[in-house]
PDB file of C-alpha atoms in Angstrom:
ATOM      1  CA  MET A   1      99.317 159.106 132.297  1.00 55.00           C
ATOM      2  CA  TYR A   2     102.454 157.312 133.442  1.00 60.00           C
ATOM      3  CA  GLY A   3     100.708 153.948 133.030  1.00 61.00           C
ATOM      4  CA  LYS A   4     100.019 154.600 129.344  1.00 67.00           C
ATOM      5  CA  LEU A   5     103.561 155.798 128.736  1.00 63.00           C
ATOM      6  CA  PHE A   6     104.971 152.757 130.517  1.00 66.00           C
ATOM      7  CA  SER A   7     102.799 150.316 128.515  1.00 72.00           C
ATOM      8  CA  TYR A   8     103.894 151.975 125.234  1.00 73.00           C
ATOM      9  CA  GLN A   9     107.524 151.516 126.276  1.00 76.00           C
ATOM     10  CA  ILE A  10     106.922 147.811 126.968  1.00 79.00           C
ATOM     11  CA  ILE A  11     105.215 147.328 123.592  1.00 80.00           C
ATOM     12  CA  ASN A  12     107.997 149.160 121.778  1.00 80.00           C
ATOM     13  CA  GLU A  13     110.654 147.189 123.616  1.00 82.00           C
ATOM     14  CA  TYR A  14     108.909 143.923 122.731  1.00 82.00           C
ATOM     15  CA  ASN A  15     108.615 144.878 119.050  1.00 83.00           C
ATOM     16  CA  LEU A  16     112.264 145.939 118.844  1.00 82.00           C
ATOM     17  CA  THR A  17     113.826 143.033 120.775  1.00 85.00           C
ATOM     18  CA  PRO A  18     114.833 139.863 118.930  1.00 87.00           C
ATOM     19  CA  HIS A  19     112.331 137.106 119.733  1.00 90.00           C
ATOM     20  CA  SER A  20     113.706 133.981 121.420  1.00 90.00           C
ATOM     21  CA  VAL A  21     112.191 131.686 118.760  1.00 92.00           C
ATOM     22  CA  THR A  22     112.477 133.650 115.502  1.00 90.00           C
ATOM     23  CA  LYS A  23     115.751 135.383 116.492  1.00 90.00           C
ATOM     24  CA  PHE A  24     114.520 138.639 114.881  1.00 89.00           C
ATOM     25  CA  PRO A  25     112.652 141.663 116.258  1.00 88.00           C
ATOM     26  CA  PRO A  26     108.935 141.459 115.342  1.00 89.00           C
ATOM     27  CA  ALA A  27     109.092 145.022 113.921  1.00 87.00           C
ATOM     28  CA  TYR A  28     111.831 143.972 111.479  1.00 87.00           C
ATOM     29  CA  LEU A  29     109.872 140.928 110.301  1.00 90.00           C
ATOM     30  CA  LEU A  30     106.742 143.050 109.845  1.00 89.00           C
ATOM     31  CA  PHE A  31     108.102 146.236 108.325  1.00 87.00           C
ATOM     32  CA  GLY A  32     111.573 145.280 107.104  1.00 85.00           C
ATOM     33  CA  THR A  33     113.250 148.123 108.969  1.00 78.00           C
ATOM     34  CA  LEU A  34     113.939 149.153 112.527  1.00 75.00           C
ATOM     35  CA  PRO A  35     113.458 152.706 113.818  1.00 68.00           C
ATOM     36  CA  TYR A  36     117.049 152.694 115.118  1.00 70.00           C
ATOM     37  CA  SER A  37     120.414 151.232 114.250  1.00 65.00           C
ATOM     38  CA  PRO A  38     120.833 148.214 116.518  1.00 57.00           C
ATOM     39  CA  PRO A  39     124.118 147.966 118.376  1.00 59.00           C
ATOM     40  CA  LEU A  40     125.495 144.981 116.480  1.00 54.00           C
ATOM     41  CA  THR A  41     128.921 143.518 117.039  1.00 51.00           C
ATOM     42  CA  GLN A  42     131.400 143.348 114.168  1.00 49.00           C
ATOM     43  CA  ASN A  43     130.229 140.018 112.720  1.00 51.00           C
ATOM     44  CA  GLN A  44     126.454 140.489 113.154  1.00 58.00           C
ATOM     45  CA  PHE A  45     124.050 141.818 110.564  1.00 68.00           C
ATOM     46  CA  HIS A  46     120.359 141.567 109.729  1.00 75.00           C
ATOM     47  CA  PRO A  47     119.761 139.773 106.436  1.00 85.00           C
ATOM     48  CA  SER A  48     117.238 141.136 103.964  1.00 88.00           C
ATOM     49  CA  VAL A  49     113.680 141.053 105.281  1.00 90.00           C
ATOM     50  CA  GLU A  50     112.764 138.237 102.851  1.00 93.00           C
ATOM     51  CA  GLU A  51     115.662 136.114 104.098  1.00 93.00           C
ATOM     52  CA  ALA A  52     114.880 137.056 107.729  1.00 92.00           C
ATOM     53  CA  ARG A  53     111.270 135.899 107.286  1.00 94.00           C
ATOM     54  CA  LYS A  54     112.434 132.557 105.822  1.00 96.00           C
ATOM     55  CA  LEU A  55     114.879 132.065 108.701  1.00 94.00           C
ATOM     56  CA  ALA A  56     112.229 133.069 111.256  1.00 94.00           C
ATOM     57  CA  LYS A  57     109.834 130.495 109.787  1.00 95.00           C
ATOM     58  CA  GLN A  58     112.530 127.789 109.877  1.00 96.00           C
ATOM     59  CA  ASN A  59     113.382 128.682 113.474  1.00 94.00           C
ATOM     60  CA  THR A  60     109.697 128.564 114.432  1.00 94.00           C
ATOM     61  CA  ILE A  61     109.247 125.131 112.809  1.00 95.00           C
ATOM     62  CA  LYS A  62     112.367 123.808 114.586  1.00 94.00           C
ATOM     63  CA  TYR A  63     111.072 125.159 117.892  1.00 94.00           C
ATOM     64  CA  HIS A  64     107.646 123.586 117.290  1.00 94.00           C
ATOM     65  CA  ASP A  65     109.190 120.220 116.368  1.00 92.00           C
ATOM     66  CA  LYS A  66     111.365 120.270 119.506  1.00 91.00           C
ATOM     67  CA  ASN A  67     108.326 121.014 121.688  1.00 89.00           C
ATOM     68  CA  LYS A  68     106.329 118.271 119.953  1.00 87.00           C
ATOM     69  CA  ILE A  69     109.040 115.741 120.777  1.00 86.00           C
ATOM     70  CA  LYS A  70     108.969 116.868 124.439  1.00 84.00           C
ATOM     71  CA  TYR A  71     105.147 116.697 124.546  1.00 78.00           C
ATOM     72  CA  ASP A  72     104.983 113.295 122.840  1.00 75.00           C
ATOM     73  CA  SER A  73     107.532 111.850 125.268  1.00 74.00           C
ATOM     74  CA  ARG A  74     105.237 112.777 128.198  1.00 71.00           C
ATOM     75  CA  PHE A  75     101.944 111.841 126.513  1.00 65.00           C
ATOM     76  CA  ILE A  76     100.471 108.633 127.845  1.00 64.00           C
ATOM     77  CA  ASP A  77      97.979 106.845 125.653  1.00 67.00           C
ATOM     78  CA  SER A  78      94.562 106.693 127.273  1.00 68.00           C
ATOM     79  CA  PRO A  79      94.264 103.548 129.369  1.00 78.00           C
ATOM     80  CA  PHE A  80      90.449 103.367 129.117  1.00 90.00           C
ATOM     81  CA  LYS A  81      88.409 100.874 127.130  1.00 90.00           C
ATOM     82  CA  THR A  82      84.752  99.902 126.871  1.00 91.00           C
ATOM     83  CA  VAL A  83      83.266  98.477 130.123  1.00 93.00           C
ATOM     84  CA  ASP A  84      85.955 100.111 132.299  1.00 94.00           C
ATOM     85  CA  ILE A  85      84.615 101.760 135.437  1.00 94.00           C
ATOM     86  CA  VAL A  86      85.706 105.382 135.925  1.00 95.00           C
ATOM     87  CA  MET A  87      85.186 108.426 138.092  1.00 94.00           C
ATOM     88  CA  TYR A  88      84.340 111.754 136.424  1.00 93.00           C
ATOM     89  CA  GLU A  89      86.075 114.991 137.436  1.00 89.00           C
ATOM     90  CA  GLU A  90      83.359 117.606 137.888  1.00 83.00           C
ATOM     91  CA  PHE A  91      83.838 121.143 136.623  1.00 74.00           C
ATOM     92  CA  ASN A  92      85.057 123.319 139.478  1.00 65.00           C
ATOM     93  CA  TYR A  93      82.619 126.231 139.562  1.00 64.00           C
ATOM     94  CA  PRO A  94      83.941 129.405 141.227  1.00 64.00           C
ATOM     95  CA  ASN A  95      81.083 129.461 143.761  1.00 61.00           C
ATOM     96  CA  ARG A  96      81.352 125.747 144.531  1.00 63.00           C
ATOM     97  CA  ARG A  97      81.832 124.730 148.136  1.00 66.00           C
ATOM     98  CA  LYS A  98      85.397 123.784 148.999  1.00 68.00           C
ATOM     99  CA  LEU A  99      84.452 120.478 150.568  1.00 70.00           C
ATOM    100  CA  SER A 100      82.212 119.303 147.726  1.00 70.00           C
ATOM    101  CA  PRO A 101      83.453 116.112 146.081  1.00 75.00           C
ATOM    102  CA  VAL A 102      85.610 116.747 143.033  1.00 84.00           C
ATOM    103  CA  LEU A 103      84.868 113.358 141.462  1.00 88.00           C
ATOM    104  CA  SER A 104      81.476 111.800 140.780  1.00 90.00           C
ATOM    105  CA  GLY A 105      80.648 108.262 139.854  1.00 90.00           C
ATOM    106  CA  PRO A 106      81.452 105.496 139.366  1.00 95.00           C
ATOM    107  CA  PHE A 107      80.376 105.318 135.722  1.00 96.00           C
ATOM    108  CA  GLU A 108      80.904 102.757 133.012  1.00 96.00           C
ATOM    109  CA  ILE A 109      82.519 103.548 129.677  1.00 96.00           C
ATOM    110  CA  VAL A 110      79.982 102.434 127.078  1.00 96.00           C
ATOM    111  CA  LYS A 111      81.775 103.591 123.935  1.00 94.00           C
ATOM    112  CA  LYS A 112      85.149 104.907 122.809  1.00 93.00           C
ATOM    113  CA  LEU A 113      84.283 107.807 120.489  1.00 93.00           C
ATOM    114  CA  SER A 114      87.833 108.898 119.598  1.00 89.00           C
ATOM    115  CA  ASP A 115      91.349 108.728 121.017  1.00 84.00           C
ATOM    116  CA  VAL A 116      90.327 111.090 123.817  1.00 87.00           C
ATOM    117  CA  ASN A 117      86.500 111.093 124.055  1.00 92.00           C
ATOM    118  CA  TYR A 118      84.312 108.448 125.656  1.00 95.00           C
ATOM    119  CA  GLY A 119      80.619 107.877 126.200  1.00 95.00           C
ATOM    120  CA  ILE A 120      79.979 107.180 129.892  1.00 96.00           C
ATOM    121  CA  THR A 121      76.822 106.196 131.784  1.00 96.00           C
ATOM    122  CA  LYS A 122      76.593 109.614 133.475  1.00 94.00           C
ATOM    123  CA  PRO A 123      73.149 111.114 132.698  1.00 91.00           C
ATOM    124  CA  ASN A 124      73.421 114.359 130.723  1.00 87.00           C
ATOM    125  CA  ALA A 125      71.345 117.069 132.412  1.00 83.00           C
ATOM    126  CA  LEU A 126      71.194 119.241 129.265  1.00 87.00           C
ATOM    127  CA  THR A 127      70.226 116.675 126.635  1.00 88.00           C
ATOM    128  CA  LYS A 128      68.341 114.357 129.047  1.00 89.00           C
ATOM    129  CA  LYS A 129      70.212 111.407 127.498  1.00 92.00           C
ATOM    130  CA  PRO A 130      71.375 108.535 129.725  1.00 93.00           C
ATOM    131  CA  THR A 131      75.008 109.003 128.621  1.00 93.00           C
ATOM    132  CA  GLU A 132      77.455 111.867 128.434  1.00 93.00           C
ATOM    133  CA  ILE A 133      80.563 112.435 126.338  1.00 93.00           C
ATOM    134  CA  ALA A 134      83.646 112.829 128.525  1.00 93.00           C
ATOM    135  CA  HIS A 135      87.209 113.783 127.639  1.00 91.00           C
ATOM    136  CA  ALA A 136      89.909 111.397 128.896  1.00 89.00           C
ATOM    137  CA  SER A 137      91.471 114.204 130.963  1.00 86.00           C
ATOM    138  CA  LYS A 138      88.263 114.280 133.066  1.00 90.00           C
ATOM    139  CA  LEU A 139      88.253 110.531 133.752  1.00 92.00           C
ATOM    140  CA  ARG A 140      90.028 108.612 136.516  1.00 91.00           C
ATOM    141  CA  THR A 141      90.235 104.867 137.002  1.00 91.00           C
ATOM    142  CA  TYR A 142      87.751 103.721 139.646  1.00 91.00           C
ATOM    143  CA  TYR A 143      89.038 101.551 142.488  1.00 88.00           C
ATOM    144  CA  SER A 144      86.450  99.775 144.619  1.00 84.00           C
ATOM    145  CA  PRO A 145      86.759 100.061 148.411  1.00 82.00           C
ATOM    146  CA  GLU A 146      87.901  96.415 148.515  1.00 80.00           C
ATOM    147  CA  GLU A 147      90.756  97.199 146.131  1.00 76.00           C
ATOM    148  CA  LEU A 148      91.869 100.083 148.353  1.00 73.00           C
ATOM    149  CA  LYS A 149      92.032  98.030 151.561  1.00 73.00           C
ATOM    150  CA  PRO A 150      95.571  97.219 152.699  1.00 73.00           C
ATOM    151  CA  SER A 151      96.489  93.576 152.200  1.00 65.00           C
ATOM    152  CA  GLN A 152      96.236  91.310 155.258  1.00 63.00           C
ATOM    153  CA  GLU A 153      99.571  89.520 154.888  1.00 56.00           C
TER     154      GLU A 153
END
């Protein structure tokens, strides 16, 4: 009983609290009114619902654009090209043994299919084809054991 009452309070509080991105309570943007008079300071007011929706949309677009700039600044273009040798990150099944290898391979990239997808020489168990499509996030550059040896200077 108390759990239901508590969850209703949280939902109501969320709907009546100005959102950090839109700057307006979701209930006001949806219905155009609030079930209470908000405690506003002298110079604050809620514009008409039409104006509030326009401002909320502008605020959302600004927020999205700001996040896109942050994301793009961290995004690194995929370093892979055809004939590169890579390791493939296996899906981590919940019942998988902890000491099982996370990466399989090495495999060769046979085709760049898009900015993020590659055909690799890993046999596909489902389609029985000799290649599999792999997303760049699942690929790691392969280093041969000779490359990993410390230099003998």
